[in-house]
mmCIF file of C-alpha atoms in Angstrom:
data_model
loop_
_atom_site.group_PDB
_atom_site.id
_atom_site.type_symbol
_atom_site.label_atom_id
_atom_site.label_comp_id
_atom_site.label_asym_id
_atom_site.label_seq_id
_atom_site.Cartn_x
_atom_site.Cartn_y
_atom_site.Cartn_z
ATOM 1 C CA MET A 1398 -17.088 -3.908 -6.910
ATOM 2 C CA ILE A 1399 -15.110 -5.453 -4.051
ATOM 3 C CA ASP A 1400 -15.645 -9.146 -3.426
ATOM 4 C CA HIS A 1401 -17.091 -9.529 0.054
ATOM 5 C CA LYS A 1402 -14.770 -12.506 0.584
ATOM 6 C CA ALA A 1403 -11.653 -10.403 -0.013
ATOM 7 C CA TRP A 1404 -10.834 -10.556 3.708
ATOM 8 C CA CYS A 1405 -10.352 -14.308 3.381
ATOM 9 C CA ASN A 1406 -7.168 -13.701 1.399
ATOM 10 C CA ARG A 1407 -5.414 -11.441 3.881
ATOM 11 C CA ASP A 1408 -3.290 -12.238 6.898
ATOM 12 C CA LEU A 1409 -5.710 -11.578 9.763
ATOM 13 C CA THR A 1410 -3.016 -11.266 12.416
ATOM 14 C CA GLU A 1411 -1.111 -8.733 10.361
ATOM 15 C CA HIS A 1412 -4.304 -6.797 9.651
ATOM 16 C CA LEU A 1413 -5.315 -6.731 13.327
ATOM 17 C CA ASN A 1414 -1.839 -5.487 14.269
ATOM 18 C CA THR A 1415 -2.352 -2.609 11.844
ATOM 19 C CA VAL A 1416 -5.813 -1.979 13.267
ATOM 20 C CA SER A 1417 -4.375 -1.994 16.794
ATOM 21 C CA ASN A 1418 -1.934 0.749 15.820
ATOM 22 C CA ASP A 1419 -4.746 2.707 14.162
ATOM 23 C CA ILE A 1420 -6.901 2.373 17.288
ATOM 24 C CA THR A 1421 -4.104 3.777 19.442
ATOM 25 C CA GLU A 1422 -3.657 6.739 17.105
ATOM 26 C CA ASN A 1423 -7.378 7.382 16.704
ATOM 27 C CA ARG A 1424 -8.615 6.772 20.242
ATOM 28 C CA GLY A 1425 -11.314 9.280 21.144
ATOM 29 C CA ALA A 1426 -11.982 10.676 17.707
ATOM 30 C CA VAL A 1427 -12.859 7.298 16.162
ATOM 31 C CA PHE A 1428 -13.006 4.947 19.158
ATOM 32 C CA ILE A 1429 -14.557 5.798 22.522
ATOM 33 C CA GLU A 1430 -13.453 2.516 24.077
ATOM 34 C CA PRO A 1431 -10.966 0.633 21.925
ATOM 35 C CA PHE A 1432 -10.811 -3.154 22.018
ATOM 36 C CA ILE A 1433 -10.068 -6.019 19.662
ATOM 37 C CA GLU A 1434 -11.723 -9.385 20.160
ATOM 38 C CA VAL A 1435 -10.620 -12.193 17.863
ATOM 39 C CA ALA A 1436 -13.252 -14.761 16.938
ATOM 40 C CA ASP A 1437 -12.910 -18.443 17.742
ATOM 41 C CA ILE A 1438 -15.117 -19.481 14.797
ATOM 42 C CA LYS A 1439 -12.922 -20.251 11.777
ATOM 43 C CA ASN A 1440 -15.525 -21.387 9.240
ATOM 44 C CA GLY A 1441 -18.400 -18.949 9.711
ATOM 45 C CA PRO A 1442 -19.794 -16.641 7.027
ATOM 46 C CA LEU A 1443 -17.849 -13.728 8.555
ATOM 47 C CA SER A 1444 -14.666 -15.553 9.562
ATOM 48 C CA GLY A 1445 -11.732 -13.260 8.860
ATOM 49 C CA ALA A 1446 -13.937 -10.164 8.674
ATOM 50 C CA VAL A 1447 -13.505 -7.247 11.064
ATOM 51 C CA VAL A 1448 -16.639 -5.525 12.345
ATOM 52 C CA SER A 1449 -16.606 -2.265 14.284
ATOM 53 C CA ILE A 1450 -19.251 -1.829 16.974
ATOM 54 C CA LYS A 1451 -21.087 1.423 17.673
ATOM 55 C CA ALA A 1452 -20.994 2.471 21.333
ATOM 56 C CA THR A 1453 -24.754 1.892 21.660
ATOM 57 C CA PHE A 1454 -24.301 -1.899 21.641
ATOM 58 C CA ASP A 1455 -23.496 -4.058 24.655
ATOM 59 C CA VAL A 1456 -20.251 -5.991 24.330
ATOM 60 C CA LYS A 1457 -19.635 -8.182 27.357
ATOM 61 C CA GLY A 1458 -17.090 -6.679 29.720
ATOM 62 C CA HIS A 1459 -17.069 -3.272 28.055
ATOM 63 C CA SER A 1460 -18.817 -0.001 28.813
ATOM 64 C CA SER A 1461 -21.876 0.846 26.670
ATOM 65 C CA SER A 1462 -21.556 4.624 26.779
ATOM 66 C CA GLY A 1463 -23.830 5.694 23.930
ATOM 67 C CA GLY A 1464 -21.374 8.501 23.310
ATOM 68 C CA THR A 1465 -22.044 10.171 26.678
ATOM 69 C CA THR A 1466 -19.775 10.444 29.709
ATOM 70 C CA LEU A 1467 -22.855 9.909 31.889
ATOM 71 C CA LEU A 1468 -22.931 6.203 30.979
ATOM 72 C CA LYS A 1469 -19.199 5.512 30.880
ATOM 73 C CA ASP A 1470 -19.552 3.056 33.803
ATOM 74 C CA HIS A 1471 -22.451 1.197 32.165
ATOM 75 C CA LEU A 1472 -20.608 -2.157 32.002
ATOM 76 C CA ALA A 1473 -22.272 -4.823 29.831
ATOM 77 C CA GLN A 1474 -22.861 -8.209 31.434
ATOM 78 C CA GLN A 1475 -23.525 -9.888 28.101
ATOM 79 C CA ASP A 1476 -23.402 -9.191 24.369
ATOM 80 C CA ALA A 1477 -26.218 -7.440 22.558
ATOM 81 C CA HIS A 1478 -28.124 -9.900 20.386
ATOM 82 C CA ALA A 1479 -26.628 -8.477 17.184
ATOM 83 C CA VAL A 1480 -23.099 -8.627 18.602
ATOM 84 C CA ALA A 1481 -23.595 -12.253 19.675
ATOM 85 C CA LEU A 1482 -24.707 -13.169 16.148
ATOM 86 C CA LEU A 1483 -21.650 -11.484 14.618
ATOM 87 C CA ARG A 1484 -19.388 -13.394 17.015
ATOM 88 C CA ALA A 1485 -21.102 -16.674 16.188
ATOM 89 C CA ALA A 1486 -20.569 -15.954 12.472
ATOM 90 C CA GLY A 1487 -16.811 -15.673 13.029
ATOM 91 C CA ALA A 1488 -16.375 -11.887 12.944
ATOM 92 C CA CYS A 1489 -13.553 -10.167 14.818
ATOM 93 C CA LEU A 1490 -14.878 -7.208 16.794
ATOM 94 C CA VAL A 1491 -13.300 -3.766 17.176
ATOM 95 C CA GLY A 1492 -14.803 -0.784 18.957
ATOM 96 C CA HIS A 1493 -16.598 0.875 20.627
ATOM 97 C CA THR A 1494 -16.803 3.476 17.858
ATOM 98 C CA ASN A 1495 -17.563 7.146 18.409
ATOM 99 C CA MET A 1496 -20.986 8.611 17.760
ATOM 100 C CA THR A 1497 -23.223 11.593 18.395
ATOM 101 C CA GLU A 1498 -24.121 11.623 22.095
ATOM 102 C CA LEU A 1499 -27.155 9.340 22.576
ATOM 103 C CA ALA A 1500 -27.329 9.099 18.751
ATOM 104 C CA TYR A 1501 -29.240 12.393 18.696
ATOM 105 C CA SER A 1502 -28.114 14.124 15.470
ATOM 106 C CA GLY A 1503 -27.318 13.391 11.856
ATOM 107 C CA VAL A 1504 -24.002 15.246 11.743
ATOM 108 C CA GLY A 1505 -21.877 13.154 14.115
ATOM 109 C CA LEU A 1506 -20.360 15.827 16.374
ATOM 110 C CA ASN A 1507 -19.371 14.734 19.886
ATOM 111 C CA PRO A 1508 -18.005 17.396 22.285
ATOM 112 C CA HIS A 1509 -16.796 14.798 24.814
ATOM 113 C CA TYR A 1510 -14.693 12.483 22.674
ATOM 114 C CA GLY A 1511 -14.029 14.658 19.655
ATOM 115 C CA THR A 1512 -15.306 14.087 16.130
ATOM 116 C CA PRO A 1513 -13.350 12.144 13.494
ATOM 117 C CA ASP A 1514 -12.387 13.901 10.292
ATOM 118 C CA ASN A 1515 -14.040 12.680 7.101
ATOM 119 C CA PRO A 1516 -11.484 10.385 5.375
ATOM 120 C CA VAL A 1517 -12.748 11.157 1.859
ATOM 121 C CA ALA A 1518 -13.519 14.847 2.399
ATOM 122 C CA PRO A 1519 -10.827 16.208 4.742
ATOM 123 C CA GLY A 1520 -11.945 19.071 6.936
ATOM 124 C CA CYS A 1521 -15.571 17.950 6.709
ATOM 125 C CA ILE A 1522 -17.837 16.122 9.149
ATOM 126 C CA PRO A 1523 -18.269 12.343 8.738
ATOM 127 C CA GLY A 1524 -22.028 12.413 9.335
ATOM 128 C CA GLY A 1525 -23.848 10.729 12.165
ATOM 129 C CA SER A 1526 -24.810 9.450 14.388
ATOM 130 C CA THR A 1527 -22.664 6.420 13.452
ATOM 131 C CA SER A 1528 -19.652 8.636 12.758
ATOM 132 C CA GLY A 1529 -16.824 6.456 14.071
ATOM 133 C CA GLY A 1530 -18.257 3.360 12.396
ATOM 134 C CA ALA A 1531 -18.236 5.034 8.987
ATOM 135 C CA VAL A 1532 -14.643 6.169 9.452
ATOM 136 C CA THR A 1533 -13.457 2.667 10.409
ATOM 137 C CA VAL A 1534 -14.764 1.269 7.123
ATOM 138 C CA ALA A 1535 -13.655 4.234 4.997
ATOM 139 C CA LYS A 1536 -10.115 3.974 6.430
ATOM 140 C CA GLY A 1537 -9.951 0.193 6.043
ATOM 141 C CA MET A 1538 -9.830 -0.603 9.768
ATOM 142 C CA ALA A 1539 -13.084 -2.564 9.535
ATOM 143 C CA ASP A 1540 -14.901 -4.384 6.750
ATOM 144 C CA ILE A 1541 -18.336 -3.752 8.272
ATOM 145 C CA ALA A 1542 -19.666 -1.240 10.782
ATOM 146 C CA LEU A 1543 -22.549 -2.250 13.047
ATOM 147 C CA GLY A 1544 -24.718 0.732 13.861
ATOM 148 C CA THR A 1545 -28.182 2.078 14.443
ATOM 149 C CA ASP A 1546 -30.423 4.202 12.246
ATOM 150 C CA THR A 1547 -33.237 6.265 13.767
ATOM 151 C CA GLY A 1548 -33.484 8.923 11.076
ATOM 152 C CA GLY A 1549 -30.495 8.232 8.847
ATOM 153 C CA SER A 1550 -27.668 7.448 11.277
ATOM 154 C CA LEU A 1551 -26.213 4.789 8.974
ATOM 155 C CA ARG A 1552 -27.125 6.219 5.593
ATOM 156 C CA ILE A 1553 -25.970 9.812 6.229
ATOM 157 C CA PRO A 1554 -22.384 8.884 7.213
ATOM 158 C CA ALA A 1555 -22.354 6.326 4.401
ATOM 159 C CA ALA A 1556 -23.238 9.057 1.889
ATOM 160 C CA PHE A 1557 -20.679 11.472 3.339
ATOM 161 C CA CYS A 1558 -17.870 8.878 3.502
ATOM 162 C CA GLY A 1559 -18.391 7.107 0.166
ATOM 163 C CA LEU A 1560 -19.864 3.898 1.602
ATOM 164 C CA THR A 1561 -22.982 1.749 1.344
ATOM 165 C CA GLY A 1562 -25.335 2.068 4.306
ATOM 166 C CA PHE A 1563 -28.262 -0.307 4.863
ATOM 167 C CA LYS A 1564 -31.179 0.357 7.212
ATOM 168 C CA PRO A 1565 -33.252 -2.842 7.182
ATOM 169 C CA SER A 1566 -36.867 -3.259 8.222
ATOM 170 C CA GLN A 1567 -36.952 -2.596 11.948
ATOM 171 C CA SER A 1568 -38.344 -6.001 12.912
ATOM 172 C CA SER A 1569 -35.737 -7.938 10.920
ATOM 173 C CA VAL A 1570 -32.860 -7.333 13.386
ATOM 174 C CA SER A 1571 -33.147 -7.497 17.170
ATOM 175 C CA ARG A 1572 -32.429 -4.323 19.170
ATOM 176 C CA GLU A 1573 -31.924 -6.247 22.397
ATOM 177 C CA GLY A 1574 -28.868 -4.940 24.238
ATOM 178 C CA CYS A 1575 -28.755 -1.674 22.285
ATOM 179 C CA LEU A 1576 -29.309 1.750 23.827
ATOM 180 C CA PRO A 1577 -32.356 3.398 22.226
ATOM 181 C CA LEU A 1578 -33.044 6.848 20.907
ATOM 182 C CA SER A 1579 -36.594 6.184 19.727
ATOM 183 C CA GLU A 1580 -38.232 2.800 20.254
ATOM 184 C CA SER A 1581 -40.611 3.669 17.412
ATOM 185 C CA LEU A 1582 -37.966 4.540 14.807
ATOM 186 C CA ASP A 1583 -34.706 2.759 15.773
ATOM 187 C CA SER A 1584 -33.319 0.098 13.432
ATOM 188 C CA VAL A 1585 -30.095 -1.919 13.601
ATOM 189 C CA GLY A 1586 -28.107 -2.086 10.369
ATOM 190 C CA VAL A 1587 -24.682 -1.904 8.783
ATOM 191 C CA MET A 1588 -22.265 0.030 6.602
ATOM 192 C CA ALA A 1589 -19.746 -1.542 4.231
ATOM 193 C CA ARG A 1590 -18.087 -0.842 0.903
ATOM 194 C CA ASN A 1591 -20.750 -2.511 -1.223
ATOM 195 C CA VAL A 1592 -24.225 -3.999 -1.278
ATOM 196 C CA GLU A 1593 -23.012 -7.602 -1.234
ATOM 197 C CA THR A 1594 -21.201 -7.147 2.073
ATOM 198 C CA CYS A 1595 -24.187 -5.373 3.617
ATOM 199 C CA GLU A 1596 -26.419 -8.219 2.496
ATOM 200 C CA LEU A 1597 -24.049 -10.822 3.939
ATOM 201 C CA ALA A 1598 -23.996 -9.034 7.295
ATOM 202 C CA TRP A 1599 -27.772 -8.584 7.316
ATOM 203 C CA ASN A 1600 -28.300 -12.289 6.624
ATOM 204 C CA VAL A 1601 -26.209 -13.000 9.719
ATOM 205 C CA LEU A 1602 -28.139 -10.480 11.821
ATOM 206 C CA THR A 1603 -31.710 -11.062 10.694
ATOM 207 C CA SER A 1604 -34.090 -13.310 12.594
ATOM 208 C CA ASN A 1605 -37.079 -12.539 10.399
ATOM 209 C CA LYS A 1606 -36.800 -15.134 7.671
ATOM 210 C CA ALA A 1607 -39.920 -13.837 5.912
ATOM 211 C CA SER A 1608 -38.024 -10.636 5.116
ATOM 212 C CA GLN A 1609 -35.473 -12.662 3.169
ATOM 213 C CA GLN A 1610 -37.908 -13.788 0.495
ATOM 214 C CA ALA A 1611 -37.627 -11.801 -2.735
ATOM 215 C CA ASP A 1612 -41.084 -11.127 -4.137
ATOM 216 C CA ALA A 1613 -42.642 -8.946 -6.845
ATOM 217 C CA PRO A 1614 -40.316 -6.605 -8.772
ATOM 218 C CA LEU A 1615 -40.123 -3.074 -7.422
ATOM 219 C CA THR A 1616 -41.205 -0.027 -9.419
ATOM 220 C CA ILE A 1617 -38.719 2.839 -9.075
ATOM 221 C CA VAL A 1618 -40.344 6.213 -8.415
ATOM 222 C CA VAL A 1619 -38.693 9.617 -8.017
ATOM 223 C CA PRO A 1620 -41.121 11.633 -5.835
ATOM 224 C CA LYS A 1621 -41.008 15.111 -7.357
ATOM 225 C CA ASN A 1622 -42.672 16.705 -4.307
ATOM 226 C CA PHE A 1623 -40.293 15.361 -1.659
ATOM 227 C CA GLY A 1624 -36.540 15.271 -1.120
ATOM 228 C CA PHE A 1625 -35.441 17.806 -3.743
ATOM 229 C CA ASP A 1626 -35.804 21.206 -2.071
ATOM 230 C CA ASP A 1627 -32.628 23.086 -1.097
ATOM 231 C CA LEU A 1628 -30.236 20.636 -2.765
ATOM 232 C CA ASP A 1629 -26.587 21.616 -3.096
ATOM 233 C CA GLU A 1630 -25.891 22.304 -6.753
ATOM 234 C CA ASP A 1631 -23.534 19.344 -7.153
ATOM 235 C CA VAL A 1632 -26.005 17.028 -5.401
ATOM 236 C CA ALA A 1633 -28.775 18.122 -7.796
ATOM 237 C CA ASP A 1634 -26.568 17.849 -10.873
ATOM 238 C CA GLY A 1635 -25.061 14.572 -9.695
ATOM 239 C CA PHE A 1636 -28.502 13.068 -9.163
ATOM 240 C CA LYS A 1637 -29.539 14.018 -12.717
ATOM 241 C CA VAL A 1638 -26.399 12.413 -14.152
ATOM 242 C CA ALA A 1639 -26.983 9.293 -12.047
ATOM 243 C CA LEU A 1640 -30.558 9.054 -13.364
ATOM 244 C CA ASP A 1641 -29.265 9.294 -16.930
ATOM 245 C CA ASN A 1642 -26.769 6.513 -16.204
ATOM 246 C CA LEU A 1643 -29.520 4.293 -14.843
ATOM 247 C CA LYS A 1644 -31.761 4.917 -17.843
ATOM 248 C CA ASN A 1645 -28.861 4.184 -20.200
ATOM 249 C CA HIS A 1646 -28.493 0.822 -18.442
ATOM 250 C CA GLY A 1647 -32.151 -0.010 -19.023
ATOM 251 C CA VAL A 1648 -33.392 0.894 -15.537
ATOM 252 C CA VAL A 1649 -36.951 2.244 -15.757
ATOM 253 C CA VAL A 1650 -37.637 5.209 -13.490
ATOM 254 C CA GLN A 1651 -40.926 7.052 -13.026
ATOM 255 C CA ASN A 1652 -41.228 10.699 -11.912
ATOM 256 C CA CYS A 1653 -44.410 11.829 -10.195
ATOM 257 C CA ASP A 1654 -45.992 13.905 -7.427
ATOM 258 C CA LEU A 1655 -47.464 11.829 -4.613
ATOM 259 C CA SER A 1656 -50.068 13.308 -2.265
ATOM 260 C CA LEU A 1657 -48.962 10.944 0.496
ATOM 261 C CA PHE A 1658 -45.769 12.940 0.866
ATOM 262 C CA GLU A 1659 -47.789 16.052 1.647
ATOM 263 C CA THR A 1660 -49.405 14.122 4.511
ATOM 264 C CA TYR A 1661 -46.001 12.885 5.622
ATOM 265 C CA LYS A 1662 -44.527 16.395 5.684
ATOM 266 C CA ALA A 1663 -47.285 17.505 8.090
ATOM 267 C CA LEU A 1664 -46.336 14.828 10.661
ATOM 268 C CA PRO A 1665 -44.328 16.183 13.666
ATOM 269 C CA VAL A 1666 -41.604 13.571 13.277
ATOM 270 C CA TRP A 1667 -39.350 15.204 15.904
ATOM 271 C CA GLN A 1668 -41.711 14.075 18.666
ATOM 272 C CA PHE A 1669 -40.650 10.415 18.453
ATOM 273 C CA SER A 1670 -37.021 10.931 19.467
ATOM 274 C CA ALA A 1671 -37.742 13.823 21.841
ATOM 275 C CA VAL A 1672 -40.475 12.039 23.789
ATOM 276 C CA GLU A 1673 -39.078 8.506 23.750
ATOM 277 C CA SER A 1674 -35.464 9.391 24.546
ATOM 278 C CA ARG A 1675 -36.708 11.484 27.461
ATOM 279 C CA ARG A 1676 -38.750 8.585 28.811
ATOM 280 C CA TYR A 1677 -35.781 6.237 28.683
ATOM 281 C CA TYR A 1678 -32.814 8.324 29.797
ATOM 282 C CA LYS A 1679 -34.475 10.165 32.678
ATOM 283 C CA GLN A 1680 -34.377 6.798 34.475
ATOM 284 C CA LEU A 1681 -30.594 6.598 34.088
ATOM 285 C CA PHE A 1682 -29.384 10.133 34.799
ATOM 286 C CA SER A 1683 -30.515 13.712 35.301
ATOM 287 C CA LEU A 1684 -31.428 15.330 32.015
ATOM 288 C CA GLU A 1685 -30.279 18.642 33.497
ATOM 289 C CA ASP A 1686 -26.744 17.330 34.071
ATOM 290 C CA GLY A 1687 -24.088 19.778 32.903
ATOM 291 C CA GLN A 1688 -22.156 16.948 31.232
ATOM 292 C CA LEU A 1689 -24.894 16.495 28.629
ATOM 293 C CA ASP A 1690 -24.181 18.141 25.261
ATOM 294 C CA PRO A 1691 -26.333 21.322 25.316
ATOM 295 C CA ARG A 1692 -27.553 20.616 21.778
ATOM 296 C CA VAL A 1693 -28.650 17.118 22.738
ATOM 297 C CA LYS A 1694 -30.174 18.393 25.984
ATOM 298 C CA GLN A 1695 -32.197 20.976 24.085
ATOM 299 C CA ARG A 1696 -33.686 18.365 21.731
ATOM 300 C CA ILE A 1697 -34.551 15.977 24.579
ATOM 301 C CA LYS A 1698 -36.054 18.849 26.588
ATOM 302 C CA ARG A 1699 -38.378 19.597 23.690
ATOM 303 C CA GLY A 1700 -40.254 16.430 24.603
ATOM 304 C CA GLU A 1701 -41.430 18.061 27.853
ATOM 305 C CA GLY A 1702 -43.971 20.090 25.938
ATOM 306 C CA VAL A 1703 -45.640 17.069 24.319
ATOM 307 C CA SER A 1704 -48.522 15.670 26.359
ATOM 308 C CA GLU A 1705 -49.306 11.963 26.395
ATOM 309 C CA GLN A 1706 -52.509 12.646 24.479
ATOM 310 C CA VAL A 1707 -50.739 14.663 21.771
ATOM 311 C CA PHE A 1708 -48.068 11.992 21.367
ATOM 312 C CA MET A 1709 -50.694 9.246 21.103
ATOM 313 C CA GLU A 1710 -52.359 11.257 18.324
ATOM 314 C CA THR A 1711 -49.017 11.595 16.522
ATOM 315 C CA CYS A 1712 -48.471 7.829 16.809
ATOM 316 C CA ALA A 1713 -51.949 7.207 15.395
ATOM 317 C CA GLN A 1714 -51.241 9.543 12.473
ATOM 318 C CA ARG A 1715 -48.009 7.712 11.784
ATOM 319 C CA SER A 1716 -49.771 4.330 11.912
ATOM 320 C CA ALA A 1717 -52.377 5.506 9.412
ATOM 321 C CA LEU A 1718 -49.651 6.862 7.133
ATOM 322 C CA MET A 1719 -47.733 3.565 7.270
ATOM 323 C CA THR A 1720 -50.875 1.673 6.310
ATOM 324 C CA ARG A 1721 -51.540 3.989 3.355
ATOM 325 C CA PHE A 1722 -47.999 3.617 2.041
ATOM 326 C CA GLN A 1723 -48.196 -0.169 2.383
ATOM 327 C CA ASN A 1724 -51.565 -0.304 0.629
ATOM 328 C CA GLU A 1725 -50.679 2.084 -2.196
ATOM 329 C CA HIS A 1726 -46.944 1.426 -2.644
ATOM 330 C CA ALA A 1727 -46.292 -2.142 -1.563
ATOM 331 C CA ASN A 1728 -43.989 -2.701 -4.540
ATOM 332 C CA THR A 1729 -42.605 0.804 -4.951
ATOM 333 C CA VAL A 1730 -39.040 1.867 -4.261
ATOM 334 C CA PHE A 1731 -38.501 5.597 -3.825
ATOM 335 C CA LEU A 1732 -35.314 7.007 -5.340
ATOM 336 C CA MET A 1733 -33.814 10.299 -4.155
ATOM 337 C CA PRO A 1734 -30.529 11.814 -2.968
ATOM 338 C CA THR A 1735 -29.575 10.370 0.410
ATOM 339 C CA VAL A 1736 -28.626 13.787 1.784
ATOM 340 C CA ALA A 1737 -29.510 17.174 0.312
ATOM 341 C CA CYS A 1738 -26.037 18.590 0.929
ATOM 342 C CA LEU A 1739 -22.408 17.634 0.495
ATOM 343 C CA PRO A 1740 -20.446 16.921 3.709
ATOM 344 C CA PRO A 1741 -20.317 20.282 5.533
ATOM 345 C CA LYS A 1742 -17.064 21.639 6.883
ATOM 346 C CA PHE A 1743 -16.663 21.666 10.659
ATOM 347 C CA ASP A 1744 -16.709 25.448 10.908
ATOM 348 C CA GLN A 1745 -20.134 25.560 9.241
ATOM 349 C CA LEU A 1746 -21.598 23.997 12.394
ATOM 350 C CA GLU A 1747 -20.139 26.376 14.956
ATOM 351 C CA SER A 1748 -23.300 28.403 15.542
ATOM 352 C CA ASP A 1749 -26.400 26.726 16.966
ATOM 353 C CA GLU A 1750 -28.505 28.235 14.186
ATOM 354 C CA ASN A 1751 -26.375 26.702 11.452
ATOM 355 C CA PHE A 1752 -26.132 23.417 13.340
ATOM 356 C CA ASP A 1753 -29.916 23.086 13.581
ATOM 357 C CA ARG A 1754 -30.436 24.009 9.926
ATOM 358 C CA ILE A 1755 -27.779 21.613 8.613
ATOM 359 C CA ASN A 1756 -28.819 18.810 10.952
ATOM 360 C CA LEU A 1757 -32.422 18.990 9.735
ATOM 361 C CA LEU A 1758 -31.270 19.116 6.117
ATOM 362 C CA CYS A 1759 -29.087 16.035 6.618
ATOM 363 C CA LEU A 1760 -31.944 14.080 8.214
ATOM 364 C CA ARG A 1761 -34.790 15.200 5.946
ATOM 365 C CA ASN A 1762 -34.666 12.576 3.202
ATOM 366 C CA THR A 1763 -33.453 9.639 5.283
ATOM 367 C CA THR A 1764 -35.973 9.935 8.147
ATOM 368 C CA PHE A 1765 -38.837 9.083 5.805
ATOM 369 C CA ALA A 1766 -37.847 5.382 5.782
ATOM 370 C CA ASN A 1767 -37.885 5.193 9.578
ATOM 371 C CA VAL A 1768 -41.268 6.880 9.883
ATOM 372 C CA ILE A 1769 -42.948 4.506 7.419
ATOM 373 C CA ASP A 1770 -41.096 1.535 8.982
ATOM 374 C CA GLY A 1771 -39.477 0.718 5.659
ATOM 375 C CA CYS A 1772 -36.085 -0.534 4.527
ATOM 376 C CA SER A 1773 -33.588 1.766 2.845
ATOM 377 C CA ILE A 1774 -30.106 1.724 1.381
ATOM 378 C CA SER A 1775 -27.667 4.474 0.401
ATOM 379 C CA LEU A 1776 -25.299 3.767 -2.480
ATOM 380 C CA PRO A 1777 -22.085 5.775 -2.922
ATOM 381 C CA TYR A 1778 -21.832 8.045 -5.914
ATOM 382 C CA SER A 1779 -19.293 10.667 -7.025
ATOM 383 C CA PHE A 1780 -19.814 13.756 -9.120
ATOM 384 C CA ASN A 1781 -17.280 16.529 -9.739
ATOM 385 C CA SER A 1782 -14.977 14.717 -7.292
ATOM 386 C CA ASN A 1783 -17.577 15.064 -4.521
ATOM 387 C CA VAL A 1784 -18.958 12.052 -2.670
ATOM 388 C CA MET A 1785 -22.717 11.724 -2.200
ATOM 389 C CA GLY A 1786 -25.355 9.037 -1.854
ATOM 390 C CA LEU A 1787 -28.200 7.694 -3.964
ATOM 391 C CA MET A 1788 -30.964 6.309 -1.733
ATOM 392 C CA LEU A 1789 -33.515 3.572 -2.380
ATOM 393 C CA THR A 1790 -36.407 3.153 0.083
ATOM 394 C CA ALA A 1791 -39.032 0.412 0.048
ATOM 395 C CA MET A 1792 -41.798 -0.840 2.314
ATOM 396 C CA ASN A 1793 -41.358 -3.002 5.400
ATOM 397 C CA GLY A 1794 -40.345 -6.576 4.627
ATOM 398 C CA LYS A 1795 -39.013 -5.793 1.147
ATOM 399 C CA ASP A 1796 -35.391 -6.059 2.286
ATOM 400 C CA GLN A 1797 -34.334 -8.851 -0.033
ATOM 401 C CA SER A 1798 -36.015 -7.295 -3.069
ATOM 402 C CA LEU A 1799 -34.434 -3.948 -2.219
ATOM 403 C CA LEU A 1800 -30.960 -5.481 -1.901
ATOM 404 C CA LYS A 1801 -31.410 -7.288 -5.222
ATOM 405 C CA LEU A 1802 -32.355 -4.035 -6.949
ATOM 406 C CA ALA A 1803 -29.540 -2.159 -5.197
ATOM 407 C CA LYS A 1804 -27.006 -4.511 -6.784
ATOM 408 C CA VAL A 1805 -28.377 -3.616 -10.218
ATOM 409 C CA ILE A 1806 -28.209 0.115 -9.426
ATOM 410 C CA GLU A 1807 -24.712 -0.275 -7.958
ATOM 411 C CA THR A 1808 -23.464 -1.890 -11.171
ATOM 412 C CA ALA A 1809 -25.052 0.813 -13.323
ATOM 413 C CA LEU A 1810 -23.519 3.588 -11.218
ATOM 414 C CA SER A 1811 -20.034 2.042 -11.432
#
């Protein structure tokens, strides 16, 4: 485990000079708009730390592009709330980091700015949508990556790049000043090298103090009827070995079928991003613009076919499902592989058919936490020299209990 205060022992100026050189070399692929802003606060909880900022967040004086060329002139007049809190905590900011256009995929490809190579699996995608953020941490440019997670956009790249990715309860971190994909599902969270650093960053970002209170112990459940279809062989075998490691360290894990997951699987989850992104972005630019990534355009266009009445019914179904999970699993944490597959190679995503199949497979397990409005964390794990993630998901407001348990799991896995 890396001490989250390790950055206090390095020469910040020297490190930022190195980062500056890296930014120049990696502009486009990793950074859409490169900048370095040194903090004035010398005694904050993040003083000396470097945080990369996803291009969805407003940073005063910089363009909030959201990964699209259609918003490249969208100049921020003030910091997003999360960015302001990081500044006030003493963090140095670098960014804006690359991402899937409008955050609308789990693989991280961007045809406008390029896509960064996976630092721990060369020739493979980094995952998305917070692709550039993951790469900055994996390559040592940043200690923490600030990003968003609508269906796994922090946890997928964390799993693919050997990092820890934390999606907190949606209400615990403000989304003010952050471009949305889905108002219903979006959360603001972080990636780092370990749970302790994610927790430190979340404590800086959170405004919901109630979420910080650890409460009843969580029961770990592996849902046998969700999250385990179509696993890559090494992911399946690696998960079994990880479970054995946990049990050998005294961690109690239950395995069971849960009927609630059958109800969840029947929910048309795709409607949230398709309908809500369409509502928002049609006010800013033409959704028929030729500059829009055709794959993103196609997913936004899908929202045209959803009537207001149908979407209201979907929202009601989701609300009922959230209530059932809260009532029946208030102190449950669900354990499963973060992503069903290993990081795919770039050429596997060349055809639209393969792209759609792989994108859905990447998002399948992670999206569950967003739909039930829970908190979720992906822990890095290696098997047969392949990186993957082990994911823990708990109910809304269980953030502190989840982080406490994640530290135990992290130790057992190491």
